[in-house]
Amino acid sequence: MKIFKITVSIAALFVFTIDYAQQTQDSVKTYKKRVLETTEVDFLTSYYSQDGDNAAVSGGLGTEELTDFTGTFLVAIPLNDDDILTIDAGVSAYTSASSSNVDPFDGGQPADPFVASSGASSSDTWASISSSYSHSSDDRNTIVSGKLSASREYDYTSLGFGGGLTKLFNEKNTEVSVNASVYLDSWTAIYPRELRPFVSGGNGLSNGFFDDKTITGNANYSPIFDEFSDEKRNSYALGFGFSQILSKNLQGSLALDFIKQDGLLSTPFQRVYFSDIADSFIENFQLADAIEQLPNRRFKVAAGGRLNWYINETFVVRSFYRYYYDDWGINSHTASVEVPIKLTDKFTIYPSYRYYQQSAADYFFGYEEALSTDTFYTSDYDLSKYSANQFGLGVSYTDIFTKMNIWKLGLKSIDLKFYKYDRDTTFSSSIVTAGFKFVMD
């Protein structure tokens, strides 16, 4: 019933904005500056790689190696003076030594949590598309927007919708916004290979999977395993924003976000090992004692602020801080600073630094730390206590007069960025991103 009411409300928002936009066009004949002068096309791409020794797929012990390549097109189309339609479509392809070990017993080299398997889960493609519509009032002090989105990968589907309202006051020196979104997601649960014969009604060790395999250690392997009865996950988000120009050189903003999730919040293929159960192995791979079990509800709160200081024509300082809390026991702090340095009219470099620190979730246990009598448990180190540092460097090229053209598109800007991220565990990652903005001639 709640979802139905939200759906009706968002639909009404779309009808209202379209109707309001049409009435405005018919009634106002005076000149006004267009919100967006011409169609803009952004092409964004990135290459990401990571590694570590605490894979959740293998119970907190094993390779976290993963690489991902992403390409995204974003097209902003001015429908008239006041309205903009934006379409965002992207594809991401990854290969993962970690997730490949959902089934490490694929008949290739000996199973090992630190060695990639060649199973079907070793790679995947994620695809998404979203469309947003925004309408600005004649005085440009009110902006109403709505959004629809969908994404899909091999074991996960997501549908989303939402809307927002932005108001500007005080000769546009003050901005207040509110936005809401709903995501209705669904798993196609995939479980660790050795657990599947133990599903309710299964034949356990008598299953043909074990016929050509030798169990060492505890040969009487008997895991705790039941399939999840509900594979849905819903997320509801509500955000508030406030921005103020404090002086000609200083601008600040505040944000407050609330997120509520319910449904299947556990990841079905993430193993857990108990300290009070004897270990069982096939080759070098330890067989799961259970899969991750987390509560089916989670409430998150994040509050943060930004302060941007324009020093002179060459230097700007952009600072950010956020505090996060959730009812799983995680508290975190994020602080970052970026200093754009304008070298010429066309070139700017962006050195940056970000620090992150969080406490562990109440349900986190390292490798073989959980007990079989616990109700909830996970060995996903994303939910552990850790701190992290990220260093970045970017460079931006801006062609003010769009002299460089490709077909009917003038190149407006190019952005290249590199980030290096390290936790105080074994986990590290790096990402290279590139963005190209074009305007239609």
CSV table of C-alpha atoms in Angstrom, one decimal:
chain,number,residue,atom,x,y,z
A,1,MET,CA,0.0,0.0,0.0
A,2,LYS,CA,2.9,2.4,0.9
A,3,ILE,CA,4.6,1.7,-2.5
A,4,PHE,CA,1.3,2.3,-4.3
A,5,LYS,CA,0.8,5.7,-2.6
A,6,ILE,CA,4.4,6.7,-3.4
A,7,THR,CA,3.9,5.6,-7.0
A,8,VAL,CA,0.7,7.7,-7.4
A,9,SER,CA,2.4,10.7,-5.8
A,10,ILE,CA,5.4,10.6,-8.2
A,11,ALA,CA,3.0,10.1,-11.2
A,12,ALA,CA,1.0,13.1,-10.0
A,13,LEU,CA,4.3,15.1,-9.8
A,14,PHE,CA,5.1,14.3,-13.5
A,15,VAL,CA,1.6,15.3,-14.6
A,16,PHE,CA,1.7,18.5,-12.6
A,17,THR,CA,5.1,19.6,-13.9
A,18,ILE,CA,4.2,18.9,-17.6
A,19,ASP,CA,0.8,20.7,-17.2
A,20,TYR,CA,2.4,23.6,-15.4
A,21,ALA,CA,5.1,23.9,-18.0
A,22,GLN,CA,2.5,24.0,-20.8
A,23,GLN,CA,0.5,26.7,-19.0
A,24,THR,CA,3.6,28.8,-18.5
A,25,GLN,CA,4.5,28.6,-22.2
A,26,ASP,CA,1.0,29.7,-23.2
A,27,SER,CA,0.7,32.6,-20.8
A,28,VAL,CA,4.2,34.1,-20.8
A,29,LYS,CA,5.4,35.8,-24.0
A,30,THR,CA,8.1,38.0,-22.5
A,31,TYR,CA,11.8,37.2,-23.2
A,32,LYS,CA,13.6,35.0,-20.7
A,33,LYS,CA,17.0,33.2,-20.8
A,34,ARG,CA,16.8,29.5,-21.6
A,35,VAL,CA,17.8,27.2,-18.7
A,36,LEU,CA,19.9,25.2,-21.2
A,37,GLU,CA,20.8,26.8,-24.5
A,38,THR,CA,21.6,23.7,-26.6
A,39,THR,CA,21.8,20.0,-26.3
A,40,GLU,CA,24.8,18.7,-24.3
A,41,VAL,CA,26.3,15.3,-24.5
A,42,ASP,CA,28.7,13.8,-21.9
A,43,PHE,CA,30.7,10.7,-22.5
A,44,LEU,CA,32.1,9.3,-19.2
A,45,THR,CA,34.4,6.3,-18.9
A,46,SER,CA,36.5,4.8,-16.1
A,47,TYR,CA,38.8,1.9,-15.4
A,48,TYR,CA,38.8,0.5,-11.8
A,49,SER,CA,41.0,-2.1,-10.2
A,50,GLN,CA,41.2,-3.4,-6.6
A,51,ASP,CA,42.9,-6.1,-4.6
A,52,GLY,CA,43.1,-7.4,-1.0
A,53,ASP,CA,43.1,-10.5,1.1
A,54,ASN,CA,39.7,-10.4,2.9
A,55,ALA,CA,37.1,-11.6,0.3
A,56,ALA,CA,33.6,-11.8,1.7
A,57,VAL,CA,32.8,-14.5,-0.9
A,58,SER,CA,35.3,-16.8,0.9
A,59,GLY,CA,34.4,-15.9,4.4
A,60,GLY,CA,36.9,-13.0,5.0
A,61,LEU,CA,39.9,-14.9,3.7
A,62,GLY,CA,40.9,-14.8,0.0
A,63,THR,CA,41.7,-12.6,-3.0
A,64,GLU,CA,39.6,-9.4,-3.6
A,65,GLU,CA,41.0,-8.9,-7.0
A,66,LEU,CA,38.6,-7.1,-9.4
A,67,THR,CA,38.8,-5.0,-12.5
A,68,ASP,CA,35.9,-3.0,-14.0
A,69,PHE,CA,35.5,-0.9,-17.2
A,70,THR,CA,32.5,1.5,-17.4
A,71,GLY,CA,31.2,3.7,-20.2
A,72,THR,CA,28.3,6.1,-19.8
A,73,PHE,CA,26.5,8.5,-22.1
A,74,LEU,CA,24.5,11.4,-20.6
A,75,VAL,CA,22.4,13.6,-22.9
A,76,ALA,CA,20.7,16.8,-21.7
A,77,ILE,CA,18.0,18.1,-24.1
A,78,PRO,CA,16.3,21.5,-23.7
A,79,LEU,CA,12.6,20.9,-24.6
A,80,ASN,CA,11.9,24.6,-24.4
A,81,ASP,CA,13.0,27.7,-22.4
A,82,ASP,CA,12.1,26.1,-19.1
A,83,ASP,CA,12.3,22.3,-19.4
A,84,ILE,CA,15.2,19.8,-19.7
A,85,LEU,CA,15.0,16.1,-20.4
A,86,THR,CA,18.1,14.2,-19.4
A,87,ILE,CA,18.9,10.6,-20.5
A,88,ASP,CA,21.7,8.6,-18.8
A,89,ALA,CA,22.7,5.2,-20.1
A,90,GLY,CA,25.7,3.2,-19.1
A,91,VAL,CA,27.3,-0.3,-19.2
A,92,SER,CA,29.9,-1.7,-16.8
A,93,ALA,CA,31.9,-4.9,-17.4
A,94,TYR,CA,33.9,-6.5,-14.7
A,95,THR,CA,36.1,-9.5,-14.0
A,96,SER,CA,36.5,-10.7,-10.4
A,97,ALA,CA,38.7,-13.3,-8.9
A,98,SER,CA,36.8,-12.9,-5.7
A,99,SER,CA,33.2,-13.5,-7.0
A,100,SER,CA,34.5,-16.3,-9.3
A,101,ASN,CA,34.9,-18.4,-6.1
A,102,VAL,CA,31.1,-18.6,-5.7
A,103,ASP,CA,32.0,-21.9,-7.4
A,104,PRO,CA,35.7,-22.6,-7.0
A,105,PHE,CA,35.2,-26.3,-7.9
A,106,ASP,CA,34.8,-25.9,-11.7
A,107,GLY,CA,37.3,-28.6,-12.7
A,108,GLY,CA,40.2,-26.3,-13.5
A,109,GLN,CA,43.2,-25.8,-11.2
A,110,PRO,CA,42.9,-26.8,-7.5
A,111,ALA,CA,40.3,-24.7,-5.6
A,112,ASP,CA,41.9,-22.0,-3.5
A,113,PRO,CA,40.5,-18.8,-2.0
A,114,PHE,CA,43.5,-16.8,-3.3
A,115,VAL,CA,43.2,-18.2,-6.9
A,116,ALA,CA,40.6,-17.1,-9.4
A,117,SER,CA,38.1,-19.7,-10.6
A,118,SER,CA,37.0,-19.8,-14.2
A,119,GLY,CA,33.3,-20.2,-13.3
A,120,ALA,CA,30.4,-18.2,-14.7
A,121,SER,CA,30.5,-15.7,-11.8
A,122,SER,CA,34.0,-14.6,-12.6
A,123,SER,CA,32.7,-11.8,-14.9
A,124,ASP,CA,29.5,-9.9,-15.4
A,125,THR,CA,28.0,-6.9,-17.2
A,126,TRP,CA,25.9,-4.3,-15.5
A,127,ALA,CA,23.6,-2.0,-17.6
A,128,SER,CA,21.5,0.9,-16.5
A,129,ILE,CA,19.3,3.6,-18.0
A,130,SER,CA,17.6,6.6,-16.4
A,131,SER,CA,15.6,9.5,-17.5
A,132,SER,CA,15.0,12.8,-15.6
A,133,TYR,CA,12.8,15.8,-16.3
A,134,SER,CA,13.2,19.2,-14.7
A,135,HIS,CA,11.1,22.4,-15.0
A,136,SER,CA,12.2,25.9,-14.0
A,137,SER,CA,9.8,28.7,-13.2
A,138,ASP,CA,9.9,31.9,-15.2
A,139,ASP,CA,11.9,33.7,-12.5
A,140,ARG,CA,14.2,30.7,-12.2
A,141,ASN,CA,13.6,30.5,-8.5
A,142,THR,CA,11.7,27.2,-8.5
A,143,ILE,CA,12.9,23.9,-10.0
A,144,VAL,CA,10.7,20.8,-10.0
A,145,SER,CA,12.2,17.5,-11.2
A,146,GLY,CA,11.3,13.8,-11.5
A,147,LYS,CA,13.4,10.7,-12.4
A,148,LEU,CA,12.9,7.1,-13.5
A,149,SER,CA,15.7,4.5,-13.6
A,150,ALA,CA,16.4,0.8,-14.2
A,151,SER,CA,19.5,-1.4,-14.0
A,152,ARG,CA,20.3,-5.0,-14.4
A,153,GLU,CA,23.1,-7.5,-13.8
A,154,TYR,CA,23.1,-11.3,-13.7
A,155,ASP,CA,21.7,-11.7,-10.2
A,156,TYR,CA,20.2,-8.3,-9.5
A,157,THR,CA,17.5,-6.0,-10.9
A,158,SER,CA,16.7,-2.5,-9.8
A,159,LEU,CA,13.8,-0.1,-10.6
A,160,GLY,CA,13.8,3.4,-9.2
A,161,PHE,CA,11.8,6.6,-9.3
A,162,GLY,CA,11.9,9.9,-7.5
A,163,GLY,CA,11.4,13.6,-7.6
A,164,GLY,CA,12.7,16.9,-6.1
A,165,LEU,CA,11.9,20.5,-5.5
A,166,THR,CA,14.5,23.4,-5.3
A,167,LYS,CA,13.7,26.9,-4.3
A,168,LEU,CA,16.1,29.9,-4.6
A,169,PHE,CA,15.7,33.1,-2.4
A,170,ASN,CA,17.5,36.2,-1.6
A,171,GLU,CA,18.4,37.1,-5.2
A,172,LYS,CA,19.5,33.5,-5.7
A,173,ASN,CA,22.1,33.7,-2.9
A,174,THR,CA,20.1,31.1,-0.9
A,175,GLU,CA,19.0,27.7,-2.1
A,176,VAL,CA,16.8,25.1,-0.4
A,177,SER,CA,16.0,21.7,-1.8
A,178,VAL,CA,14.2,18.5,-1.0
A,179,ASN,CA,14.3,15.2,-2.9
A,180,ALA,CA,12.9,11.7,-2.5
A,181,SER,CA,13.5,8.4,-4.2
A,182,VAL,CA,12.4,4.8,-4.1
A,183,TYR,CA,14.3,1.8,-5.4
A,184,LEU,CA,12.5,-1.6,-5.8
A,185,ASP,CA,15.2,-4.2,-6.2
A,186,SER,CA,15.2,-8.0,-6.6
A,187,TRP,CA,17.8,-10.7,-6.2
A,188,THR,CA,18.1,-13.9,-8.2
A,189,ALA,CA,19.8,-15.6,-5.3
A,190,ILE,CA,23.0,-17.6,-6.1
A,191,TYR,CA,24.5,-19.6,-3.3
A,192,PRO,CA,28.0,-21.0,-2.7
A,193,ARG,CA,28.3,-24.2,-4.8
A,194,GLU,CA,29.0,-26.6,-1.9
A,195,LEU,CA,25.8,-25.5,0.0
A,196,ARG,CA,23.3,-26.1,-2.8
A,197,PRO,CA,23.0,-29.9,-2.1
A,198,PHE,CA,21.9,-29.0,1.5
A,199,VAL,CA,18.9,-27.0,0.4
A,200,SER,CA,15.6,-28.2,2.1
A,201,GLY,CA,14.8,-31.5,0.5
A,202,GLY,CA,18.3,-32.0,-0.9
A,203,ASN,CA,20.4,-35.1,-0.4
A,204,GLY,CA,23.5,-33.4,1.2
A,205,LEU,CA,26.7,-35.4,1.0
A,206,SER,CA,24.9,-38.0,-1.2
A,207,ASN,CA,24.6,-35.4,-4.0
A,208,GLY,CA,26.6,-36.2,-7.1
A,209,PHE,CA,28.6,-33.0,-6.6
A,210,PHE,CA,30.6,-34.8,-3.9
A,211,ASP,CA,31.1,-38.0,-5.9
A,212,ASP,CA,34.5,-37.1,-7.3
A,213,LYS,CA,35.7,-34.9,-4.5
A,214,THR,CA,37.5,-35.7,-1.2
A,215,ILE,CA,36.6,-33.8,1.9
A,216,THR,CA,39.5,-33.4,4.3
A,217,GLY,CA,39.5,-32.2,7.9
A,218,ASN,CA,35.9,-32.7,9.1
A,219,ALA,CA,34.6,-35.3,6.7
A,220,ASN,CA,31.1,-35.1,8.3
A,221,TYR,CA,30.4,-31.8,6.6
A,222,SER,CA,27.0,-30.5,7.7
A,223,PRO,CA,26.5,-26.7,7.1
A,224,ILE,CA,23.7,-24.4,8.4
A,225,PHE,CA,21.8,-23.5,5.2
A,226,ASP,CA,18.3,-22.4,4.2
A,227,GLU,CA,17.4,-20.5,1.0
A,228,PHE,CA,16.1,-17.0,1.5
A,229,SER,CA,12.4,-17.0,1.2
A,230,ASP,CA,12.2,-13.3,0.2
A,231,GLU,CA,14.5,-12.0,-2.6
A,232,LYS,CA,13.2,-8.4,-2.6
A,233,ARG,CA,15.0,-5.3,-1.4
A,234,ASN,CA,13.4,-1.9,-1.2
A,235,SER,CA,15.1,1.4,-0.4
A,236,TYR,CA,13.5,4.7,0.4
A,237,ALA,CA,15.5,7.9,0.6
A,238,LEU,CA,14.7,11.5,1.6
A,239,GLY,CA,17.2,14.3,1.4
A,240,PHE,CA,17.3,18.0,2.3
A,241,GLY,CA,19.8,20.5,1.1
A,242,PHE,CA,20.7,24.1,2.0
A,243,SER,CA,23.2,26.3,0.2
A,244,GLN,CA,24.2,29.9,1.0
A,245,ILE,CA,26.6,32.4,-0.7
A,246,LEU,CA,28.3,33.9,2.4
A,247,SER,CA,30.4,36.4,0.6
A,248,LYS,CA,31.8,37.0,-2.9
A,249,ASN,CA,34.6,34.5,-2.1
A,250,LEU,CA,32.8,32.0,0.2
A,251,GLN,CA,29.9,29.6,-0.4
A,252,GLY,CA,28.7,26.9,2.0
A,253,SER,CA,26.1,24.1,1.9
A,254,LEU,CA,24.5,21.6,4.2
A,255,ALA,CA,22.9,18.3,3.5
A,256,LEU,CA,20.8,15.8,5.5
A,257,ASP,CA,19.8,12.4,4.2
A,258,PHE,CA,17.7,9.6,5.5
A,259,ILE,CA,17.6,6.1,4.0
A,260,LYS,CA,15.4,3.2,5.0
A,261,GLN,CA,16.0,-0.3,3.6
A,262,ASP,CA,14.0,-3.5,4.0
A,263,GLY,CA,14.0,-7.0,2.5
A,264,LEU,CA,17.0,-9.1,1.6
A,265,LEU,CA,20.0,-7.1,2.8
A,266,SER,CA,22.3,-10.1,3.0
A,267,THR,CA,24.4,-11.1,0.0
A,268,PRO,CA,23.4,-14.7,-0.8
A,269,PHE,CA,26.9,-15.9,-2.0
A,270,GLN,CA,29.0,-14.6,0.9
A,271,ARG,CA,30.3,-17.4,3.1
A,272,VAL,CA,30.8,-17.4,6.9
A,273,TYR,CA,33.0,-19.7,8.9
A,274,PHE,CA,32.3,-20.5,12.6
A,275,SER,CA,34.9,-20.9,15.3
A,276,ASP,CA,33.0,-23.7,17.0
A,277,ILE,CA,32.6,-26.0,14.0
A,278,ALA,CA,35.5,-28.1,12.7
A,279,ASP,CA,36.8,-27.1,9.3
A,280,SER,CA,36.1,-29.1,6.1
A,281,PHE,CA,38.1,-28.7,2.9
A,282,ILE,CA,38.0,-29.7,-0.7
A,283,GLU,CA,41.5,-29.2,-2.1
A,284,ASN,CA,42.7,-25.9,-0.6
A,285,PHE,CA,39.2,-24.4,-0.3
A,286,GLN,CA,37.4,-24.3,3.0
A,287,LEU,CA,33.7,-25.3,2.7
A,288,ALA,CA,31.2,-22.8,4.1
A,289,ASP,CA,29.6,-23.3,7.5
A,290,ALA,CA,26.8,-20.8,6.5
A,291,ILE,CA,26.0,-17.8,4.4
A,292,GLU,CA,25.9,-14.2,5.6
A,293,GLN,CA,22.8,-13.4,7.7
A,294,LEU,CA,21.9,-9.8,8.3
A,295,PRO,CA,18.7,-8.1,9.6
A,296,ASN,CA,16.1,-7.4,7.0
A,297,ARG,CA,15.8,-3.7,8.0
A,298,ARG,CA,18.4,-0.9,8.1
A,299,PHE,CA,18.1,2.8,8.8
A,300,LYS,CA,20.8,5.2,7.7
A,301,VAL,CA,21.4,8.9,8.5
A,302,ALA,CA,24.0,11.1,6.9
A,303,ALA,CA,24.7,14.8,7.6
A,304,GLY,CA,27.4,16.8,6.0
A,305,GLY,CA,28.5,20.2,4.7
A,306,ARG,CA,30.7,21.8,2.1
A,307,LEU,CA,32.6,25.1,2.2
A,308,ASN,CA,34.1,26.5,-1.0
A,309,TRP,CA,36.6,29.4,-0.7
A,310,TYR,CA,37.6,31.4,-3.8
A,311,ILE,CA,41.0,32.7,-3.0
A,312,ASN,CA,41.9,34.3,-6.3
A,313,GLU,CA,41.7,33.6,-10.0
A,314,THR,CA,44.2,30.8,-9.6
A,315,PHE,CA,43.3,29.0,-6.4
A,316,VAL,CA,40.0,27.7,-5.0
A,317,VAL,CA,39.6,25.5,-1.9
A,318,ARG,CA,36.7,23.0,-1.7
A,319,SER,CA,36.3,21.3,1.6
A,320,PHE,CA,33.7,18.6,2.7
A,321,TYR,CA,32.8,16.8,5.9
A,322,ARG,CA,30.1,14.1,6.5
A,323,TYR,CA,29.0,12.2,9.5
A,324,TYR,CA,27.1,8.9,9.0
A,325,TYR,CA,25.2,6.6,11.4
A,326,ASP,CA,23.1,3.5,10.9
A,327,ASP,CA,21.2,1.2,13.3
A,328,TRP,CA,23.6,-1.7,12.4
A,329,GLY,CA,26.2,0.0,14.6
A,330,ILE,CA,28.3,1.8,12.0
A,331,ASN,CA,29.4,5.3,12.6
A,332,SER,CA,31.7,7.0,10.1
A,333,HIS,CA,33.5,10.3,9.4
A,334,THR,CA,34.5,11.5,6.0
A,335,ALA,CA,36.6,14.6,5.3
A,336,SER,CA,38.0,15.8,2.0
A,337,VAL,CA,39.7,18.8,0.4
A,338,GLU,CA,40.2,19.6,-3.2
A,339,VAL,CA,42.3,22.6,-4.5
A,340,PRO,CA,41.6,23.5,-8.2
A,341,ILE,CA,44.6,25.4,-9.6
A,342,LYS,CA,43.9,27.3,-12.8
A,343,LEU,CA,47.1,27.3,-14.8
A,344,THR,CA,45.6,29.0,-17.9
A,345,ASP,CA,42.2,30.0,-19.3
A,346,LYS,CA,41.9,26.4,-20.6
A,347,PHE,CA,43.8,24.2,-18.1
A,348,THR,CA,43.0,23.5,-14.5
A,349,ILE,CA,44.5,20.8,-12.2
A,350,TYR,CA,42.7,19.3,-9.2
A,351,PRO,CA,44.8,17.8,-6.4
A,352,SER,CA,42.6,16.2,-3.7
A,353,TYR,CA,42.7,14.2,-0.5
A,354,ARG,CA,40.0,12.3,1.3
A,355,TYR,CA,40.0,10.6,4.7
A,356,TYR,CA,37.5,8.0,5.9
A,357,GLN,CA,37.0,6.2,9.2
A,358,GLN,CA,34.3,3.9,10.4
A,359,SER,CA,33.4,1.6,13.3
A,360,ALA,CA,32.4,-2.0,12.7
A,361,ALA,CA,28.8,-3.2,12.3
A,362,ASP,CA,27.4,-5.1,15.3
A,363,TYR,CA,27.2,-8.2,13.1
A,364,PHE,CA,30.7,-8.2,11.7
A,365,PHE,CA,33.1,-11.1,12.5
A,366,GLY,CA,36.4,-11.8,10.9
A,367,TYR,CA,37.4,-15.2,9.6
A,368,GLU,CA,36.3,-17.9,12.0
A,369,GLU,CA,35.2,-15.5,14.7
A,370,ALA,CA,31.5,-16.0,14.6
A,371,LEU,CA,29.7,-18.7,16.5
A,372,SER,CA,27.0,-21.0,15.1
A,373,THR,CA,24.7,-19.8,17.9
A,374,ASP,CA,24.8,-16.2,16.7
A,375,THR,CA,21.6,-14.9,14.9
A,376,PHE,CA,23.3,-12.5,12.6
A,377,TYR,CA,26.8,-12.6,11.1
A,378,THR,CA,28.9,-11.4,8.2
A,379,SER,CA,32.6,-11.5,7.3
A,380,ASP,CA,32.3,-8.7,4.7
A,381,TYR,CA,35.2,-6.3,5.5
A,382,ASP,CA,33.2,-3.4,4.1
A,383,LEU,CA,31.3,-3.6,7.4
A,384,SER,CA,34.5,-3.9,9.5
A,385,LYS,CA,36.3,-1.2,11.5
A,386,TYR,CA,38.8,0.6,9.3
A,387,SER,CA,40.2,3.9,8.1
A,388,ALA,CA,41.2,4.8,4.6
A,389,ASN,CA,43.1,7.5,2.7
A,390,GLN,CA,42.5,8.5,-0.9
A,391,PHE,CA,44.7,10.8,-3.0
A,392,GLY,CA,43.6,12.2,-6.3
A,393,LEU,CA,44.8,14.3,-9.2
A,394,GLY,CA,42.8,15.6,-12.0
A,395,VAL,CA,43.3,17.8,-15.0
A,396,SER,CA,40.6,19.7,-16.9
A,397,TYR,CA,40.7,21.3,-20.4
A,398,THR,CA,38.0,23.8,-21.3
A,399,ASP,CA,37.4,25.0,-24.9
A,400,ILE,CA,35.5,28.2,-24.2
A,401,PHE,CA,34.7,28.8,-27.8
A,402,THR,CA,34.3,25.0,-28.7
A,403,LYS,CA,36.7,25.3,-31.6
A,404,MET,CA,37.2,21.5,-31.8
A,405,ASN,CA,34.3,19.8,-33.4
A,406,ILE,CA,33.2,16.2,-34.0
A,407,TRP,CA,30.4,15.9,-36.5
A,408,LYS,CA,27.8,18.4,-35.2
A,409,LEU,CA,29.2,18.4,-31.6
A,410,GLY,CA,31.6,21.0,-30.3
A,411,LEU,CA,34.0,19.9,-27.6
A,412,LYS,CA,33.3,21.9,-24.5
A,413,SER,CA,35.6,20.3,-22.0
A,414,ILE,CA,37.8,17.2,-21.1
A,415,ASP,CA,38.3,16.0,-17.6
A,416,LEU,CA,40.8,13.3,-16.6
A,417,LYS,CA,41.2,12.1,-13.0
A,418,PHE,CA,43.2,9.5,-11.1
A,419,TYR,CA,42.5,8.3,-7.5
A,420,LYS,CA,44.5,5.9,-5.3
A,421,TYR,CA,42.6,4.5,-2.3
A,422,ASP,CA,44.2,2.5,0.6
A,423,ARG,CA,42.6,1.1,3.8
A,424,ASP,CA,44.5,0.1,6.9
A,425,THR,CA,43.7,-3.5,6.0
A,426,THR,CA,45.2,-5.2,2.9
A,427,PHE,CA,42.6,-3.6,0.6
A,428,SER,CA,43.7,-1.0,-2.0
A,429,SER,CA,42.2,0.3,-5.3
A,430,SER,CA,42.8,2.8,-8.0
A,431,ILE,CA,40.5,4.3,-10.6
A,432,VAL,CA,41.1,6.4,-13.8
A,433,THR,CA,38.2,8.4,-15.1
A,434,ALA,CA,37.7,10.5,-18.2
A,435,GLY,CA,34.9,12.8,-19.2
A,436,PHE,CA,34.2,14.5,-22.5
A,437,LYS,CA,31.4,17.2,-22.7
A,438,PHE,CA,30.1,18.2,-26.1
A,439,VAL,CA,27.5,20.9,-27.1
A,440,MET,CA,25.3,20.6,-30.2
A,441,ASP,CA,26.2,23.2,-32.9
